[in-house]
Every structure is written in C-alpha cells, then in structure tokens.
mmCIF file of C-alpha atoms in Angstrom:
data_model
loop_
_atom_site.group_PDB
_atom_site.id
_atom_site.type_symbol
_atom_site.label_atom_id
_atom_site.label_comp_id
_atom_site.label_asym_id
_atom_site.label_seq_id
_atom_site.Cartn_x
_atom_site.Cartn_y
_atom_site.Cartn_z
ATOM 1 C CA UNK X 1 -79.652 -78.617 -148.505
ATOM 2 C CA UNK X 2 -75.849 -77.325 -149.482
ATOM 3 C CA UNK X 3 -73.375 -79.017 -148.524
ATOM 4 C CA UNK X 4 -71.094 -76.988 -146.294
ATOM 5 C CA UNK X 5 -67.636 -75.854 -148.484
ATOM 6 C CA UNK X 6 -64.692 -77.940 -147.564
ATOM 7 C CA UNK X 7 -61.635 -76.413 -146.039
ATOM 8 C CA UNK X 8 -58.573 -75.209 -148.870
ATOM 9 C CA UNK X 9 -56.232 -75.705 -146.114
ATOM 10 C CA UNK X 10 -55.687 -78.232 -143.494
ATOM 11 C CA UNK X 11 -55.787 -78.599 -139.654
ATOM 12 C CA UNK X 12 -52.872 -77.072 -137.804
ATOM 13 C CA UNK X 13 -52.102 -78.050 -134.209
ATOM 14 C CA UNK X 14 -55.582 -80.120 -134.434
ATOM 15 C CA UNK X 15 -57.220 -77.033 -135.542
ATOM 16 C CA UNK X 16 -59.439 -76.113 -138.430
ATOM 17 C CA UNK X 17 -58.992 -73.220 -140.026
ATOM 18 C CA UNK X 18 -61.606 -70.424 -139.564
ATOM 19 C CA UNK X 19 -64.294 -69.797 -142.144
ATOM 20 C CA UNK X 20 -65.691 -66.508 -142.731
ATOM 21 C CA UNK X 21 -68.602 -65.518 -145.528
ATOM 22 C CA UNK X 22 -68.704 -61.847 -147.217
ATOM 23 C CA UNK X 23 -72.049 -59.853 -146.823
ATOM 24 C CA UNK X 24 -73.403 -59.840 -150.068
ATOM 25 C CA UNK X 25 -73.611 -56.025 -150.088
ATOM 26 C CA UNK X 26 -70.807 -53.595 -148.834
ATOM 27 C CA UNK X 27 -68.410 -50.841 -149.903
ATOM 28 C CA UNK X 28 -65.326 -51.939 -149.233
ATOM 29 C CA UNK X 29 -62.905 -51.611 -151.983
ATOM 30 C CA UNK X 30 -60.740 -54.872 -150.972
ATOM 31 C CA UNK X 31 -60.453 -57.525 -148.485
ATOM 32 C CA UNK X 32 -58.110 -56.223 -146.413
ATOM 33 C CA UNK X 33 -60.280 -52.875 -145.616
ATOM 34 C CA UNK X 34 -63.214 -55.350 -144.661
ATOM 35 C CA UNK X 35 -61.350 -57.548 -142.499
ATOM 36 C CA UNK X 36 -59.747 -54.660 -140.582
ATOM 37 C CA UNK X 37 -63.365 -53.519 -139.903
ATOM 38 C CA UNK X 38 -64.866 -56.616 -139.439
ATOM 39 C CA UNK X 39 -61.763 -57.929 -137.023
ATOM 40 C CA UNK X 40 -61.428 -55.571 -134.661
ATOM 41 C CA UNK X 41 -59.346 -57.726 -131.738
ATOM 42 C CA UNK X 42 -56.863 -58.630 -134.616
ATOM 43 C CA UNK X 43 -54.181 -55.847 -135.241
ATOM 44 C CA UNK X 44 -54.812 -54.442 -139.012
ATOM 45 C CA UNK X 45 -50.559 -54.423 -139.381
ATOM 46 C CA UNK X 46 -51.732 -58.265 -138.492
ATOM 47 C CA UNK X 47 -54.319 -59.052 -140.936
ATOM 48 C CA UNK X 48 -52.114 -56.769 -144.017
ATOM 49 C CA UNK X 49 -48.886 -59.355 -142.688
ATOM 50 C CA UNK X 50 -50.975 -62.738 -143.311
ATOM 51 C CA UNK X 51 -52.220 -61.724 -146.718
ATOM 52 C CA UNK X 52 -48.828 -60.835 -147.832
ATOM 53 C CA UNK X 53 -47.591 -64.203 -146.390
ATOM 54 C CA UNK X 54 -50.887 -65.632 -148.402
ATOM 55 C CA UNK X 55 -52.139 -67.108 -145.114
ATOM 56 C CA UNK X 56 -55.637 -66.332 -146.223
ATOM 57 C CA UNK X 57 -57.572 -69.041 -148.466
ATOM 58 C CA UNK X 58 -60.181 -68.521 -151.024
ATOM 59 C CA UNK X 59 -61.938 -71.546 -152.812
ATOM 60 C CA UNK X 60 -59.645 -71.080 -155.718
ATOM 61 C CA UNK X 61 -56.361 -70.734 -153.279
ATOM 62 C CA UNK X 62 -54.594 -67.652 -151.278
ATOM 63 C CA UNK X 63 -55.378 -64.350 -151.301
ATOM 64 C CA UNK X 64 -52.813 -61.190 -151.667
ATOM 65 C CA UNK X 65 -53.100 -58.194 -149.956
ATOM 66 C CA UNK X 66 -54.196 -56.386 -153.328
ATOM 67 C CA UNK X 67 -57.466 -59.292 -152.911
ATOM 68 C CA UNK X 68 -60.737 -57.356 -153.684
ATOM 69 C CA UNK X 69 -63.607 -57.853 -151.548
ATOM 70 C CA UNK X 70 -65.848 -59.997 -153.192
ATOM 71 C CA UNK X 71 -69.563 -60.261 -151.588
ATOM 72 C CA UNK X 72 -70.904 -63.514 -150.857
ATOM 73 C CA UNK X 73 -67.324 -65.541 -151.190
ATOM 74 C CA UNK X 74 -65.711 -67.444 -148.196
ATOM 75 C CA UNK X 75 -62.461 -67.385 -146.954
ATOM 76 C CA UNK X 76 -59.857 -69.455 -144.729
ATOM 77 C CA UNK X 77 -57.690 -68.928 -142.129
ATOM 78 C CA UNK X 78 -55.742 -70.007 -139.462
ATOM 79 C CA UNK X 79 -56.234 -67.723 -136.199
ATOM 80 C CA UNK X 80 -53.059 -66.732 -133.692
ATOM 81 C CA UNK X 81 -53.082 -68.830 -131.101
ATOM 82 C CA UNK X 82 -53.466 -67.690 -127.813
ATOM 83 C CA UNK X 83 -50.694 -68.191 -124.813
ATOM 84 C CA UNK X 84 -52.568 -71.203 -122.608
ATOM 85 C CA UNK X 85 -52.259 -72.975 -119.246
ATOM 86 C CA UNK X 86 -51.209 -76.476 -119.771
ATOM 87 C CA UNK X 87 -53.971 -78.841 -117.922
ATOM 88 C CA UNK X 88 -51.741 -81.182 -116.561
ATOM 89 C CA UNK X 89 -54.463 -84.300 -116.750
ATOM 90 C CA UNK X 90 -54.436 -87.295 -119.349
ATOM 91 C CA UNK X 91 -57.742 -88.350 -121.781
ATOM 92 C CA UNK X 92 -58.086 -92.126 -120.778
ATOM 93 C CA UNK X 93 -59.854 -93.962 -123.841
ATOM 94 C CA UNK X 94 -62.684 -95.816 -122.514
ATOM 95 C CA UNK X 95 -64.169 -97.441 -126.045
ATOM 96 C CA UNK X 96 -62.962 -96.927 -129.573
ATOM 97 C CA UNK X 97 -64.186 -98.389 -133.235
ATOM 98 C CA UNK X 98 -64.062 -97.012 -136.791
ATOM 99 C CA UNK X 99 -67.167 -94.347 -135.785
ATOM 100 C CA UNK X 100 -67.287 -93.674 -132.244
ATOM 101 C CA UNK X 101 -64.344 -92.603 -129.402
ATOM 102 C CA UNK X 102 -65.581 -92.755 -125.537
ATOM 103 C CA UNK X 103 -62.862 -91.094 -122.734
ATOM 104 C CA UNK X 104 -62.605 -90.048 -119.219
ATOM 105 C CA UNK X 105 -62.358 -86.420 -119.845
ATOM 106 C CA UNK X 106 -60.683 -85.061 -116.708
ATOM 107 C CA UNK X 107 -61.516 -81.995 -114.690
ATOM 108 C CA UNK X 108 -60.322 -78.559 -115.538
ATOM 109 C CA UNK X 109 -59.951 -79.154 -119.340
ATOM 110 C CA UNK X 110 -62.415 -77.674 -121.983
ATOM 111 C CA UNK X 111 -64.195 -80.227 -123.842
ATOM 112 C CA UNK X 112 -63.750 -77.793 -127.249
ATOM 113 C CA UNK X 113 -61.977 -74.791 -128.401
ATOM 114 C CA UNK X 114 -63.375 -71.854 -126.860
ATOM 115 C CA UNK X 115 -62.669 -68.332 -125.704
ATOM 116 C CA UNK X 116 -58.632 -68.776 -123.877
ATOM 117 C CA UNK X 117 -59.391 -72.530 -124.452
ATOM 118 C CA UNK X 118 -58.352 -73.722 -127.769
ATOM 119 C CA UNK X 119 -55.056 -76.273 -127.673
ATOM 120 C CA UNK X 120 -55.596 -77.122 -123.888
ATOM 121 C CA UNK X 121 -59.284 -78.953 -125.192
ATOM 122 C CA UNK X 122 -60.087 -82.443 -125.050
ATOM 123 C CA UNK X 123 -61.220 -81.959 -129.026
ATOM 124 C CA UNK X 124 -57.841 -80.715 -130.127
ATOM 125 C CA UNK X 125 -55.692 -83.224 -127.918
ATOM 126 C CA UNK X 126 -57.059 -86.258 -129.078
ATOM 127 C CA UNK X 127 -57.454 -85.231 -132.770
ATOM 128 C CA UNK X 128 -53.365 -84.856 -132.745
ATOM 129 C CA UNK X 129 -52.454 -87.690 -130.227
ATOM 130 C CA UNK X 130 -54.831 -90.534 -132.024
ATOM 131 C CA UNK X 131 -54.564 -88.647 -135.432
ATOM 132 C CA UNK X 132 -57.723 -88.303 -135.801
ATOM 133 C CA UNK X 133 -58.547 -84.905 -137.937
ATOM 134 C CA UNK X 134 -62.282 -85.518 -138.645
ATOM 135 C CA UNK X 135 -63.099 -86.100 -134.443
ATOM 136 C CA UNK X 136 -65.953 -84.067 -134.045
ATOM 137 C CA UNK X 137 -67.732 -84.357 -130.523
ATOM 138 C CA UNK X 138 -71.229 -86.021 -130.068
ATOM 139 C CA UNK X 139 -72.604 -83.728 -126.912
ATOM 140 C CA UNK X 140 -71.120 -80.973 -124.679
ATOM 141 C CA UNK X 141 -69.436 -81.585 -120.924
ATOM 142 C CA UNK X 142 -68.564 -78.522 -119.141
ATOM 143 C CA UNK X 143 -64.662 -77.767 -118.518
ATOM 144 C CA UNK X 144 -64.864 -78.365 -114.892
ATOM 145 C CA UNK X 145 -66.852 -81.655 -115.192
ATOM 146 C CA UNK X 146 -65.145 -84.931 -115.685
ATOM 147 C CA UNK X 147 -66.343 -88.063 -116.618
ATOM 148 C CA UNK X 148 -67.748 -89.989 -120.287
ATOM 149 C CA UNK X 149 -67.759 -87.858 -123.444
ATOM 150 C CA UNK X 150 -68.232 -88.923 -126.837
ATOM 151 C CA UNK X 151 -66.386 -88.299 -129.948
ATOM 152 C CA UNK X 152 -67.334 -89.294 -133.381
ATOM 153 C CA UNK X 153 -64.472 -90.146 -135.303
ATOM 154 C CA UNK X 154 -65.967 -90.057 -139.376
ATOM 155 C CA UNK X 155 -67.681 -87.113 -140.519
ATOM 156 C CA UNK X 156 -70.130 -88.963 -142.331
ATOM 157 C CA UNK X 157 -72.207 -90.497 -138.856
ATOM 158 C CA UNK X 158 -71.437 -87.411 -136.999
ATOM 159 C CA UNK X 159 -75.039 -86.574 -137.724
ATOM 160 C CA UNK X 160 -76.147 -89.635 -136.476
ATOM 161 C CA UNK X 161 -74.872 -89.575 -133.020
ATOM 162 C CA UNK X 162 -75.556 -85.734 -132.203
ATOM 163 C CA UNK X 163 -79.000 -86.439 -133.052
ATOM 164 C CA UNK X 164 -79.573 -88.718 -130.204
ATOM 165 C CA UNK X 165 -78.405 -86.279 -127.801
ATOM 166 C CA UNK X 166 -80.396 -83.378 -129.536
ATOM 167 C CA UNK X 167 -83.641 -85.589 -129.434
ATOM 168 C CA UNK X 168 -82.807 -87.532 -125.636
ATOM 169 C CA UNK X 169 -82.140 -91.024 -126.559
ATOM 170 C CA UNK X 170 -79.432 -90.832 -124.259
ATOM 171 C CA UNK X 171 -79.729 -91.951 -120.575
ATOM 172 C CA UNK X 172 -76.955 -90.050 -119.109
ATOM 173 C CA UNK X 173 -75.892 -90.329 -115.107
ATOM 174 C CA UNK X 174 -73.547 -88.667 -112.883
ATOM 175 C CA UNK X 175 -72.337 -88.532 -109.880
ATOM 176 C CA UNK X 176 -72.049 -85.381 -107.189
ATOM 177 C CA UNK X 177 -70.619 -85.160 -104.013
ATOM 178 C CA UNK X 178 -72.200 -82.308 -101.871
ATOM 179 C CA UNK X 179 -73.439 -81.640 -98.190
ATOM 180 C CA UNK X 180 -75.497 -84.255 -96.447
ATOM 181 C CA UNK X 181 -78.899 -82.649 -95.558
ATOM 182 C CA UNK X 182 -80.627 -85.241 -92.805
ATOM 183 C CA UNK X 183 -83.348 -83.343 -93.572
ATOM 184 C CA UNK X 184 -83.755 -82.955 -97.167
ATOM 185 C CA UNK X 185 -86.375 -85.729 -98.621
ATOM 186 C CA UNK X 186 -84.772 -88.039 -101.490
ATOM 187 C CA UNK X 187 -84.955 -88.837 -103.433
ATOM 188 C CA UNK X 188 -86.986 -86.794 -105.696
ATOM 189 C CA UNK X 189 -87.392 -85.065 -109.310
ATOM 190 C CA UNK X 190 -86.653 -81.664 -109.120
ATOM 191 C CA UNK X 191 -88.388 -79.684 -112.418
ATOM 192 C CA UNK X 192 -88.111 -75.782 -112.853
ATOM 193 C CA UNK X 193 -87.047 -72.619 -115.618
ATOM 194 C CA UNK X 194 -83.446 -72.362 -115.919
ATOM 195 C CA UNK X 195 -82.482 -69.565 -118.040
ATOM 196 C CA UNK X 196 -78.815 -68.478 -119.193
ATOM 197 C CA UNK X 197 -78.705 -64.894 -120.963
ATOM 198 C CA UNK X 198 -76.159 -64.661 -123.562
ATOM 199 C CA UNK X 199 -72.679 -63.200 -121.967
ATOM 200 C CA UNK X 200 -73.888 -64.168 -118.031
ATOM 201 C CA UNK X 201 -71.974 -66.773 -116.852
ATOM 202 C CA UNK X 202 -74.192 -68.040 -114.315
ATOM 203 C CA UNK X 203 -77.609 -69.564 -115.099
ATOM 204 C CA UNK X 204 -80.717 -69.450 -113.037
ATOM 205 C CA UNK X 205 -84.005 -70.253 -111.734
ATOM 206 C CA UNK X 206 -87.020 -67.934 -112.820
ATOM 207 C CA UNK X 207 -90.846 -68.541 -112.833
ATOM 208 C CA UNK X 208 -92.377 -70.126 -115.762
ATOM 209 C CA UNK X 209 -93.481 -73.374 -116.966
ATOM 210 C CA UNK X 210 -90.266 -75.551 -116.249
ATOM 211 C CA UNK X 211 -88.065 -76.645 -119.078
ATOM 212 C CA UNK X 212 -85.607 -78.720 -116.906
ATOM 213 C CA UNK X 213 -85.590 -82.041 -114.795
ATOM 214 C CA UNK X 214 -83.484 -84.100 -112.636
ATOM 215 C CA UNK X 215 -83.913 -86.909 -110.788
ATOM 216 C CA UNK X 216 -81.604 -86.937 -107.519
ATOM 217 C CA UNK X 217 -81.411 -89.708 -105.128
ATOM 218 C CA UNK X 218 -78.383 -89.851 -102.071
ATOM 219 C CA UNK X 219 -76.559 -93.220 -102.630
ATOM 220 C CA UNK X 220 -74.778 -93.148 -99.129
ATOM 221 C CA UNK X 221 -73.328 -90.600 -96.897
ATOM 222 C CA UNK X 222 -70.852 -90.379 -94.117
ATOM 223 C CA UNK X 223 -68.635 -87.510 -92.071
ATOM 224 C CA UNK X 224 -71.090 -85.027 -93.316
ATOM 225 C CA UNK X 225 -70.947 -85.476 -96.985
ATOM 226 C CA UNK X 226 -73.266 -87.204 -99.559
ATOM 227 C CA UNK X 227 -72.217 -89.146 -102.854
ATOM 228 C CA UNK X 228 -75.737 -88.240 -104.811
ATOM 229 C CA UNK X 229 -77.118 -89.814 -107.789
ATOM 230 C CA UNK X 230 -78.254 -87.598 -110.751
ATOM 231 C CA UNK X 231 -80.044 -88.714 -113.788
ATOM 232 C CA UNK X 232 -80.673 -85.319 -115.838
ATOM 233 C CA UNK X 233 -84.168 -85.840 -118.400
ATOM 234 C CA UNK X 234 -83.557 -82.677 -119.873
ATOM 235 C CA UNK X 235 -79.995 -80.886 -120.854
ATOM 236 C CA UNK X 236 -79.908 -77.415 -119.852
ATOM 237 C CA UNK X 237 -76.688 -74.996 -119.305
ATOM 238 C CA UNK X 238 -75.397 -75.512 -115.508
ATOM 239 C CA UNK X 239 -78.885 -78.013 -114.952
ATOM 240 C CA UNK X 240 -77.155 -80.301 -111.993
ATOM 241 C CA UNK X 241 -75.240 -77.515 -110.460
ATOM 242 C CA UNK X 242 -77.983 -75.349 -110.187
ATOM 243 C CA UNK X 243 -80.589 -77.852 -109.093
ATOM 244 C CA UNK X 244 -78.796 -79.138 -106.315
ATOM 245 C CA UNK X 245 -77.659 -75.649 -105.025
ATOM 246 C CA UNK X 246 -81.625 -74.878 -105.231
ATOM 247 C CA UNK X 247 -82.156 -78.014 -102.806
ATOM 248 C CA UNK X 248 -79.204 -76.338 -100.835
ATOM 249 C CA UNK X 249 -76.571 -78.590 -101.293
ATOM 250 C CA UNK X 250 -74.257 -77.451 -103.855
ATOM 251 C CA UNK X 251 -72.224 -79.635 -105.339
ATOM 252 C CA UNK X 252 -68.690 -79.736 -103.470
ATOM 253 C CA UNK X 253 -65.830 -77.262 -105.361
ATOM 254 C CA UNK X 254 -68.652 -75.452 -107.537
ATOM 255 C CA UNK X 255 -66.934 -71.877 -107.942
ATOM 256 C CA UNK X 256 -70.203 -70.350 -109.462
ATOM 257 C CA UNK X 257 -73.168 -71.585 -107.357
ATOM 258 C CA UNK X 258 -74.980 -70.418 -104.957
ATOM 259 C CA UNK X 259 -72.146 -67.483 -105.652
ATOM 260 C CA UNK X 260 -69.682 -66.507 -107.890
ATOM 261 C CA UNK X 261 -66.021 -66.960 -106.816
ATOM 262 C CA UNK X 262 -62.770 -66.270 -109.240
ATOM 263 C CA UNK X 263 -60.401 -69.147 -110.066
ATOM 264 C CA UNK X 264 -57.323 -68.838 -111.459
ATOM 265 C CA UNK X 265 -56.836 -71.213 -114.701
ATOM 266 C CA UNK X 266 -53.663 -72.564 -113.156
ATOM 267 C CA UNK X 267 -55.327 -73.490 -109.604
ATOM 268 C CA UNK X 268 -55.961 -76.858 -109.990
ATOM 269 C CA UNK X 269 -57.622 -77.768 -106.132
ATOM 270 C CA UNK X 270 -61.192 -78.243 -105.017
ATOM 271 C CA UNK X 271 -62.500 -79.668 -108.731
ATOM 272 C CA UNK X 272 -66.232 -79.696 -108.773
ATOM 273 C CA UNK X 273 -67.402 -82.807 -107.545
ATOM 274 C CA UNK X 274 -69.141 -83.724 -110.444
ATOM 275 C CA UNK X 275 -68.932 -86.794 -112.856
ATOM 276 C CA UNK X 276 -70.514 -87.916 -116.023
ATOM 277 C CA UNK X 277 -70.616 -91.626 -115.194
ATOM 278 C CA UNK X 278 -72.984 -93.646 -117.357
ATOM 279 C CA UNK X 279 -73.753 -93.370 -120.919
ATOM 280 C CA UNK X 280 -76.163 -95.411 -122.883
ATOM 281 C CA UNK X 281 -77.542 -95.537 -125.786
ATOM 282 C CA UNK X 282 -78.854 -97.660 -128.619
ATOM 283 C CA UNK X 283 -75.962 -97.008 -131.522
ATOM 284 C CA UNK X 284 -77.549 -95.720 -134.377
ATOM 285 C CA UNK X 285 -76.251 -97.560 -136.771
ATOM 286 C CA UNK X 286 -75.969 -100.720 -136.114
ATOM 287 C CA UNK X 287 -78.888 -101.238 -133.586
ATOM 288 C CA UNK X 288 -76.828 -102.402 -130.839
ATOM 289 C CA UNK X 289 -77.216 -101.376 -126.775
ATOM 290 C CA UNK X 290 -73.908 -99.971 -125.393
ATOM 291 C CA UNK X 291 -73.397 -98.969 -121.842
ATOM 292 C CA UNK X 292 -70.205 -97.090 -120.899
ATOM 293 C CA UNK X 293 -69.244 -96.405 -116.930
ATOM 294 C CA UNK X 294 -66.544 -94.290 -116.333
ATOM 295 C CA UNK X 295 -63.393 -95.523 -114.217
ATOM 296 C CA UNK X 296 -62.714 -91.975 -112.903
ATOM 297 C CA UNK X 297 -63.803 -91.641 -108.953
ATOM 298 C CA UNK X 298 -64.387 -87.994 -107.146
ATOM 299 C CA UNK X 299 -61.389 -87.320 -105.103
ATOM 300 C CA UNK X 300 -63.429 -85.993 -102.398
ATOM 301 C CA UNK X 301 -64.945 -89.221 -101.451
ATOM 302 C CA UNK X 302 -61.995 -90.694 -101.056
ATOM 303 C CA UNK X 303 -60.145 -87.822 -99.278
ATOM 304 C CA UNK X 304 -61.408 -84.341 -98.333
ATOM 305 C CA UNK X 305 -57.953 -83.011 -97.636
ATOM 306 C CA UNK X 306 -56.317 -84.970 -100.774
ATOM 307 C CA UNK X 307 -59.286 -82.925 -102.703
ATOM 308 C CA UNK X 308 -58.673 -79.398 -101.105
ATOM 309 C CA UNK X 309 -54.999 -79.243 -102.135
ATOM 310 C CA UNK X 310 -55.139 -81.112 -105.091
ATOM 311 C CA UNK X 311 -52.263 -81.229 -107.632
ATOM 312 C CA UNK X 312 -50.079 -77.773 -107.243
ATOM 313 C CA UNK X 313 -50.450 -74.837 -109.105
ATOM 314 C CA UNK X 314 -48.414 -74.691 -112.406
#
C-alpha cells in the first residue's frame, strides 16, 4: 500500500492543511484555471491572491500564480476560515498516556471539523490547548451528544484503535432521558433498517433485513420522565435517537426526531438528553482491560427547568 504524502506545510489554528490530487487528464493550461473551476465557493480573485502570496504547496514547495497544471500532482493549502459561534463548554480530560486521550466532550460542540464547524471542534481545541498536532480521533460522537470520546494521540497506533470501533470490540453505553411510558415493555432489543441518504439530515426506518440494534432498559423514573439505559451492538447514523423515538419516547431536547425543528447555533437550551457514558475496551496494544465512565450527568434529571433555559444565548 502507499503511504499517504506528508503535509509541506504545517497545522494552523490546529488545522491541517487541505490536500487536493490533479485528474490525470485535463485541459487546463495552469493551476490557477483548474482551481477556479474546480473551487467554485472560493472567489477566483481569491484563489489568483493565495498563489501570488505562495499560500499553495506542492511536494517540492509553493506554487506561483504562473504554476502549470500538472495531472496527477498534489497540492496544499490552508482554507479561509469561516466566522463561528464560540461553544462556551470546556473538554474535561478523563484519561491520558503517550497513545490514547479520553474527555467529556460536552454538548453542542462538533466532535471534528465539518461544514460551519471547524475551530469550535473538540479535534481542533484539544490539538492546540494540549499541543497535540498528530490527535486524530478513534470513533465519531455527534455534536449534540456529550459524553466519552477517544482521541489517539501518535499517528502510528491510530490504526490500531479505529479498528476496534470499525470491527465492534467496543462495548459502548449511554444514557437518555426521555418520556416515561407505563406501558411500554423493557427492557428489550430493538433491531430494524436505518438508512441515511447522502445530503438528508434525518435518518430513518425502512423495511429490510435490519442492520441496527439496541438494547434499552429504563433504570428508574419519576415526575414523568425516564433515565434509560442504551447499549448500541451496532453503530449506525442517529441509531439511539431514532430507536427510541420508534418506541415513542424520544429522547428529551432531540431537535430532529420524530420531527425536524430549526436551532439556532448560538441557542444553547434543551441539549439532547443523551450521553456516551461507558467505554471499554481491551487496548490493543498492550492487552490490558480499560473501562472509562464519564463524570458528566444530564441536566434534565437533575432539573427540568435548569435544562429548558440552559446557559443564555451568546
């Protein structure tokens, strides 16, 4: 296998620069006419100004604008950054060694850069505030989820780690807060199709062999609302929250199901009740067991009304 090219020019802001590969056929007579086509959000007065400031990156070092397009090559480059919200929430550290980082990644803040999400992500803020520029994560937690998520801090076992989340050596749990149903049988193993098109934000339930299971079982209730136990045997998109809205409970703040409701990216009330709290595993490399338990609780249990305003808006 190739080893993937190495970056000419460092991180910025906790960043890597962006990589892009030439088709290996094409008539464009230099760089900059390919880019303008092939970069159509970026302004082509834009793309012109970073190759004369040689902010572009070939293997051998930065490009001009007079660069000729040259099919097959790679280049480098730092994208604009976009104007963000600040999340307003700290990363706790749970666990750390020379290989693997553990936190309590708060709700409301993007586990990796994405879409408007790139400095206001749990990736970039640790990589600057632990200087850590190789922290690469081991599995994916949704933005509004908090709870456990793994980092691994050396390129050379990130491999190793992802793996056991790709193959399900993991036994992951959360917790949910959501309606109490008297008359909804737990617990139980809920297995069915979720399917997520490309560009939908919402998932769903369709007919077809199932491809998705979770075990849910009500730890205790009281004034109407249950704190329910989830142990997920499978990892699909939106698996929890759309299981337990199927079982008509939907987990408490869940802006997308049953139905879709907007959220501004500053409104930080009524977080999804949802928490990754146990992760364990046997480490990879050296053999041993390790359990983690997050210290984060869901504000709802504790107080519906301390839940429903929440921080203020920023």
């Amino acid at each position: 296998m190739r080893r993937r090219l190495r970056s000419p020019i460092p991180p910025r802001h906790g960043l890597d620069a962006a990589r892009l590969r030439m088709p290996e056929e094409g008539e464009w007579g230099s760089l900059l006419e390919h880019l303008i086509e092939r970069l159509p959000r970026v302004a082509p007065e834009r793309i012109e100004q970073m190759l004369r400031e040689e902010r572009i990156f070939g293997v051998d070092g930065p490009l001009g604008v007079e660069a000729p397009f040259v099919p097959g090559s790679f280049i480098w480059f730092h994208r604009d950054l976009p104007d963000e919200v600040t999340v307003p929430f700290e990363v706790p550290v749970v666990y750390r060694d020379e290989h693997l980082l553990v936190v309590d990644k708060p709700h409301f803040l993007a586990a990796i850069p994405r879409g408007q999400h790139i400095q206001q992500t749990a990736l970039v803020r640790l990589r600057r505030q632990l200087d850590l520029p190789e922290l690469s994560p081991a599995h994916r937690l949704d933005r509004v989820t908090a709870g456990l998520m793994m980092f691994v801090i050396t390129r050379d076992v990130r491999g190793k780690y992802q793996e056991m989340f790709r193959h399900r050596k993991v036994y992951k749990e959360y917790e949910a807060i959501a309606a109490h149903d008297p008359a909804l049988s737990l617990p139980r193993t809920v297995r069915s199709r979720i399917v997520k098109e490309r560009g939908v934000i919402v998932a769903q339930e369709v007919l077809g062999d199932p491809n998705a299971e979770t075990y849910v079982e009500l730890a205790e209730h009281r004034d109407g609302l249950g704190r329910y136990r989830l142990v997920p045997a499978t990892g699909r998109t939106h698996q929890l929250r759309v299981h337990m809205s199927g079982l008509g409970v939907p987990i408490l703040g869940d802006d997308f199901y049953p139905e879709v409701r907007e959220k501004a990216l500053d409104d930080f009330t009524k977080p999804l009740q949802l928490l990754a709290k146990v992760v364990e595993f046997d480490d990879p490399l050296t053999g041993e067991h390790r359990r983690f338990t997050s210290s984060l609780r869901l504000s709802a249990w504790e107080s519906l009304a301390q839940w429903a305003t929440g921080p203020p808006r920023t």
